[in-house]
Amino acid sequence: MTGLRRFIRRHGWSYAFILPSLITFSVFVLAPVVWALVISFQEYSLVRGGRWMTPFYKNYLTAFTQFGGVFVSAIRNTLIYTVFTVTSNILVGLVLASLIQPLSHRLRTFFRAAYYLPAVTSALIIGLTWAYIFNAQWGFANYVLRLVGLPPVRWLSDPDIALGSVTLSAVLTVPATAVVLFSAAMGSIPREYYEAAELDGAGPIQRWWHITVPLIKSTTLYLVVIYTIASFEVFERIYVMVPSGVGNSTQTIVTQIYNNGFKDLNFGVASAQAFVLFVMIAAVAVVQFRLLRSDVEY
């Protein structure tokens, strides 16, 4: 008891300062997450409340078996979308930041601001723009194809290429956050490293590969994790570009959660699918942390 009093007397003010944030986090984040976990094991109704199910994992079983296993297709589509978009965002961001870095301070600032514009633009606006571009009748993509003598393509209505079209729209959107963070990370690398490598005869590509890339590994890890989470949770782009869906070809995990939770009011199954998504993101994040962790400090 004496030890507790001493601890409160010594650190009490520190915990008092973080108490408002802790209460806000508990009420608006932690409590809903715990409640959703409870609902995932219940048959829940807004009128009757929750009723525990037998067996307790029935909602999880239903999530994978309802409508011919559309949730499995949604997981596959989400993984395909994530692999392509995360890989392209990291590579494009790294290349653009590397091209910007040698420029003068004024030009670097200009390009950072220019490339950051997509980050402050609504995802719905970006999705609507790409929906117009891929319109089968009067979209810009088919206009270009007609100019070179190729037949028009049903970009967003053909089940075989609809997911590819949505993924292409994400790949062709400049990864604003990656460009800015990579550029900032490259700017913090001491110039002495490059000067020493240059004296040893290393060329620009060798200096970039052996100095720049390893020393921005922690930034790369951060970007890979946040882009992976964003890609696993893709919804607005799908909802705007293919609002009616193209069979199961454009279903993702979050669209399935939305359909079950807000259209069919099947909260138990929607919560179960949400926790499947949570486990997938957590597992992938752990692997990424183990593969990309860096012990280099400078």
Coordinates of C-alpha atoms in Angstrom, one line a residue:
M1 CA 0.0 0.0 0.0
T2 CA 2.9 2.3 0.8
G3 CA 4.5 1.5 -2.5
L4 CA 1.2 2.4 -4.3
R5 CA 1.0 5.7 -2.5
R6 CA 4.6 6.5 -3.4
F7 CA 3.9 5.6 -7.1
I8 CA 0.8 7.8 -7.2
R9 CA 2.6 10.7 -5.5
R10 CA 5.5 10.4 -8.0
H11 CA 3.7 9.6 -11.2
G12 CA 0.0 10.6 -10.5
W13 CA 0.2 13.9 -12.5
S14 CA 1.6 12.1 -15.5
Y15 CA -1.3 9.7 -15.6
A16 CA -3.8 12.5 -15.0
F17 CA -2.6 14.2 -18.2
I18 CA -3.2 11.2 -20.3
L19 CA -6.5 10.3 -18.6
P20 CA -8.8 12.2 -21.0
S21 CA -7.2 10.5 -24.0
L22 CA -7.4 7.1 -22.3
I23 CA -11.1 7.7 -21.5
T24 CA -11.9 8.8 -25.1
F25 CA -10.0 5.7 -26.5
S26 CA -11.8 3.4 -24.2
V27 CA -15.3 4.7 -24.9
F28 CA -15.0 5.3 -28.7
V29 CA -12.5 2.6 -29.7
L30 CA -12.0 -0.2 -27.2
A31 CA -15.6 -0.6 -26.0
P32 CA -17.1 -0.9 -29.6
V33 CA -14.4 -3.4 -30.5
V34 CA -15.1 -5.6 -27.5
W35 CA -18.9 -5.2 -28.1
A36 CA -18.4 -6.3 -31.7
L37 CA -16.5 -9.3 -30.6
V38 CA -19.4 -10.3 -28.3
I39 CA -21.9 -9.8 -31.1
S40 CA -19.9 -12.1 -33.4
F41 CA -20.9 -15.0 -31.1
Q42 CA -24.6 -13.9 -30.9
E43 CA -27.7 -13.7 -33.0
Y44 CA -28.2 -10.0 -32.5
S45 CA -31.3 -7.9 -33.2
L46 CA -31.7 -4.1 -32.7
V47 CA -35.2 -4.9 -31.1
R48 CA -34.6 -8.2 -29.2
G49 CA -30.9 -7.7 -28.4
G50 CA -28.3 -10.5 -28.4
R51 CA -28.8 -14.2 -27.9
W52 CA -25.8 -16.6 -27.6
M53 CA -25.6 -19.1 -30.4
T54 CA -25.0 -22.8 -30.4
P55 CA -22.4 -23.7 -31.4
F56 CA -20.7 -20.5 -30.4
Y57 CA -18.8 -20.2 -33.7
K58 CA -21.9 -20.5 -35.9
N59 CA -21.6 -16.9 -37.2
Y60 CA -18.0 -17.6 -38.3
L61 CA -19.2 -20.8 -40.0
T62 CA -22.0 -18.9 -41.7
A63 CA -19.6 -16.1 -42.8
F64 CA -17.7 -18.6 -44.9
T65 CA -20.6 -20.7 -46.2
Q66 CA -23.4 -18.3 -47.0
F67 CA -24.2 -17.5 -50.6
G68 CA -22.0 -20.2 -52.0
G69 CA -18.9 -19.0 -50.2
V70 CA -18.8 -15.4 -51.5
F71 CA -16.7 -14.4 -48.5
V72 CA -13.9 -16.7 -49.6
S73 CA -14.0 -14.9 -53.0
A74 CA -14.0 -11.6 -51.2
I75 CA -10.8 -12.6 -49.2
R76 CA -9.1 -13.7 -52.5
N77 CA -10.0 -10.4 -54.2
T78 CA -8.8 -8.4 -51.2
L79 CA -5.5 -10.2 -51.2
I80 CA -5.0 -9.7 -55.0
Y81 CA -5.9 -6.0 -54.6
T82 CA -3.5 -5.6 -51.6
V83 CA -0.5 -7.3 -53.2
F84 CA -0.6 -5.2 -56.4
T85 CA -1.5 -1.8 -54.7
V86 CA 1.0 -2.1 -51.8
T87 CA 3.8 -3.2 -54.1
S88 CA 3.2 -0.5 -56.6
N89 CA 2.7 2.3 -54.0
I90 CA 6.0 1.4 -52.3
L91 CA 8.0 1.2 -55.6
V92 CA 6.5 4.3 -57.2
G93 CA 6.8 6.3 -54.0
L94 CA 10.5 5.2 -53.6
V95 CA 11.4 6.0 -57.3
L96 CA 9.6 9.4 -57.2
A97 CA 11.2 10.4 -53.9
S98 CA 14.6 9.4 -55.3
L99 CA 14.1 11.5 -58.4
I100 CA 13.0 14.5 -56.3
Q101 CA 15.8 14.4 -53.7
P102 CA 18.7 15.7 -55.9
L103 CA 16.7 18.8 -56.9
S104 CA 17.0 22.2 -55.3
H105 CA 15.2 22.9 -52.1
R106 CA 12.5 25.0 -53.9
L107 CA 11.8 22.3 -56.5
R108 CA 11.7 19.6 -53.8
T109 CA 9.1 21.6 -51.9
F110 CA 7.1 22.2 -55.1
F111 CA 7.0 18.5 -56.1
R112 CA 6.3 17.3 -52.5
A113 CA 3.2 19.6 -52.5
A114 CA 2.2 18.6 -56.0
Y115 CA 2.4 14.9 -55.3
Y116 CA 0.6 15.3 -51.9
L117 CA -2.5 16.6 -53.5
P118 CA -4.1 13.1 -53.9
A119 CA -3.8 12.6 -50.1
V120 CA -6.1 15.6 -49.4
T121 CA -8.6 14.7 -52.2
S122 CA -11.6 12.7 -51.1
A123 CA -11.4 9.0 -51.9
L124 CA -15.0 9.2 -53.3
I125 CA -13.9 12.0 -55.8
I126 CA -10.9 9.9 -56.9
G127 CA -13.2 6.8 -57.3
L128 CA -15.8 8.8 -59.3
T129 CA -13.1 10.2 -61.6
W130 CA -11.8 6.7 -62.4
A131 CA -15.4 5.5 -62.9
Y132 CA -15.8 8.2 -65.6
I133 CA -12.4 7.3 -67.2
F134 CA -13.4 3.6 -67.4
N135 CA -17.0 4.2 -68.6
A136 CA -17.6 1.7 -71.4
Q137 CA -19.5 4.2 -73.7
W138 CA -17.8 7.6 -73.3
G139 CA -14.9 7.1 -71.0
F140 CA -11.4 8.4 -71.7
A141 CA -9.8 4.9 -71.6
N142 CA -12.0 3.6 -74.4
Y143 CA -11.5 6.9 -76.3
V144 CA -7.8 6.2 -76.4
L145 CA -8.3 2.6 -77.4
R146 CA -10.5 3.8 -80.4
L147 CA -7.8 6.3 -81.4
V148 CA -5.3 3.4 -81.9
G149 CA -7.8 1.2 -83.6
L150 CA -8.6 -1.2 -80.7
P151 CA -12.1 -2.3 -79.7
P152 CA -13.7 -0.8 -76.5
V153 CA -13.4 -2.7 -73.3
R154 CA -16.1 -3.2 -70.6
W155 CA -13.7 -2.1 -67.9
L156 CA -16.2 -2.1 -65.0
S157 CA -18.9 -4.5 -66.2
D158 CA -16.8 -7.5 -67.4
P159 CA -16.4 -10.0 -64.5
D160 CA -13.0 -11.1 -65.8
I161 CA -11.4 -7.6 -65.7
A162 CA -13.5 -5.5 -63.3
L163 CA -11.3 -6.2 -60.3
G164 CA -8.2 -5.5 -62.4
S165 CA -9.7 -2.2 -63.5
V166 CA -10.3 -1.1 -59.9
T167 CA -6.8 -2.3 -59.0
L168 CA -5.3 -0.4 -62.0
S169 CA -7.0 2.8 -60.8
A170 CA -5.3 2.4 -57.4
V171 CA -2.0 1.6 -59.0
L172 CA -2.1 4.7 -61.2
T173 CA -3.0 7.0 -58.4
V174 CA 0.2 8.7 -57.0
P175 CA 1.1 7.4 -53.5
A176 CA 1.2 10.8 -51.9
T177 CA 2.1 9.7 -48.4
A178 CA 4.9 7.4 -49.7
V179 CA 6.5 10.2 -51.8
V180 CA 6.5 12.7 -48.9
L181 CA 7.7 10.3 -46.2
F182 CA 10.4 8.7 -48.4
S183 CA 11.6 12.2 -49.4
A184 CA 11.8 13.3 -45.8
A185 CA 13.7 10.1 -44.8
M186 CA 16.2 10.5 -47.6
G187 CA 16.8 14.1 -46.6
S188 CA 17.8 13.0 -43.1
I189 CA 20.6 10.7 -44.2
P190 CA 24.0 12.3 -43.4
R191 CA 25.7 13.4 -46.6
E192 CA 29.0 12.0 -45.3
Y193 CA 27.9 8.5 -46.1
Y194 CA 27.4 9.4 -49.8
E195 CA 30.7 11.4 -49.9
A196 CA 32.6 8.4 -48.5
A197 CA 31.0 6.0 -50.9
E198 CA 31.8 8.4 -53.8
L199 CA 35.4 8.5 -52.8
D200 CA 35.5 4.7 -52.9
G201 CA 34.2 4.8 -56.5
A202 CA 30.5 3.9 -55.9
G203 CA 28.2 5.1 -58.7
P204 CA 24.8 6.7 -58.2
I205 CA 22.9 3.4 -58.5
Q206 CA 25.3 1.7 -56.0
R207 CA 25.0 4.6 -53.6
W208 CA 21.2 4.5 -53.8
W209 CA 21.0 0.7 -53.4
H210 CA 23.6 0.3 -50.6
I211 CA 23.0 3.5 -48.6
T212 CA 19.6 5.0 -49.3
V213 CA 17.5 1.9 -49.4
P214 CA 18.9 0.3 -46.2
L215 CA 18.8 3.5 -44.2
I216 CA 15.1 4.2 -45.0
K217 CA 14.0 0.7 -44.1
S218 CA 12.1 1.8 -41.0
T219 CA 10.1 4.3 -43.2
T220 CA 9.5 1.5 -45.7
L221 CA 8.2 -0.7 -42.9
Y222 CA 5.8 2.0 -41.7
L223 CA 4.5 2.6 -45.2
V224 CA 4.1 -1.1 -46.0
V225 CA 2.0 -1.6 -42.8
I226 CA -0.3 1.4 -43.3
Y227 CA -0.8 0.7 -47.1
T228 CA -1.5 -2.9 -46.3
I229 CA -4.1 -1.9 -43.7
A230 CA -5.7 0.6 -46.1
S231 CA -5.8 -2.0 -48.9
F232 CA -7.4 -4.7 -46.7
E233 CA -10.1 -2.1 -45.8
V234 CA -10.7 -0.9 -49.3
F235 CA -14.4 0.1 -49.7
E236 CA -15.0 3.6 -51.1
R237 CA -13.3 2.9 -54.4
I238 CA -15.2 -0.4 -54.9
Y239 CA -18.5 1.2 -53.8
V240 CA -18.2 4.1 -56.1
M241 CA -16.7 2.4 -59.2
V242 CA -18.9 -0.7 -59.2
P243 CA -21.8 0.1 -56.9
S244 CA -23.9 -2.9 -58.0
G245 CA -21.0 -5.2 -58.0
V246 CA -20.0 -7.6 -60.9
G247 CA -21.0 -10.9 -59.4
N248 CA -18.4 -12.0 -56.9
S249 CA -15.5 -10.6 -58.9
T250 CA -15.4 -7.2 -57.1
Q251 CA -16.5 -8.3 -53.7
T252 CA -14.0 -7.5 -50.9
I253 CA -14.0 -8.2 -47.2
V254 CA -15.3 -4.8 -46.2
T255 CA -18.1 -4.8 -48.9
Q256 CA -19.2 -8.1 -47.4
I257 CA -19.2 -6.7 -43.9
Y258 CA -21.2 -3.7 -45.2
N259 CA -23.7 -5.9 -47.0
N260 CA -24.3 -8.1 -44.0
G261 CA -24.3 -5.4 -41.4
F262 CA -26.1 -2.5 -43.0
K263 CA -28.2 -4.0 -45.8
D264 CA -29.2 -7.4 -44.3
L265 CA -28.9 -6.3 -40.6
N266 CA -27.1 -9.5 -39.9
F267 CA -24.8 -8.0 -37.3
G268 CA -23.5 -11.3 -35.9
V269 CA -22.1 -12.5 -39.3
A270 CA -20.8 -9.0 -40.1
S271 CA -19.0 -8.8 -36.7
A272 CA -17.5 -12.3 -37.4
Q273 CA -16.2 -11.2 -40.8
A274 CA -14.8 -8.0 -39.2
F275 CA -12.8 -10.1 -36.8
V276 CA -11.6 -12.4 -39.5
L277 CA -10.3 -9.2 -41.2
F278 CA -8.7 -8.1 -37.9
V279 CA -6.8 -11.4 -37.5
M280 CA -5.6 -11.3 -41.1
I281 CA -4.3 -7.7 -40.8
A282 CA -2.6 -8.6 -37.5
A283 CA -1.0 -11.7 -38.9
V284 CA 0.3 -9.9 -42.0
A285 CA 1.6 -7.0 -39.9
V286 CA 3.6 -9.4 -37.7
V287 CA 5.2 -11.0 -40.7
Q288 CA 6.0 -7.5 -42.2
F289 CA 7.6 -6.4 -38.9
R290 CA 9.8 -9.5 -38.8
L291 CA 10.8 -9.2 -42.4
L292 CA 11.4 -5.5 -42.6
R293 CA 12.6 -4.6 -39.1
S294 CA 15.9 -2.6 -39.1
D295 CA 18.5 -2.3 -36.4
V296 CA 20.4 0.5 -38.3
E297 CA 20.6 3.9 -36.5
Y298 CA 22.2 7.0 -37.8

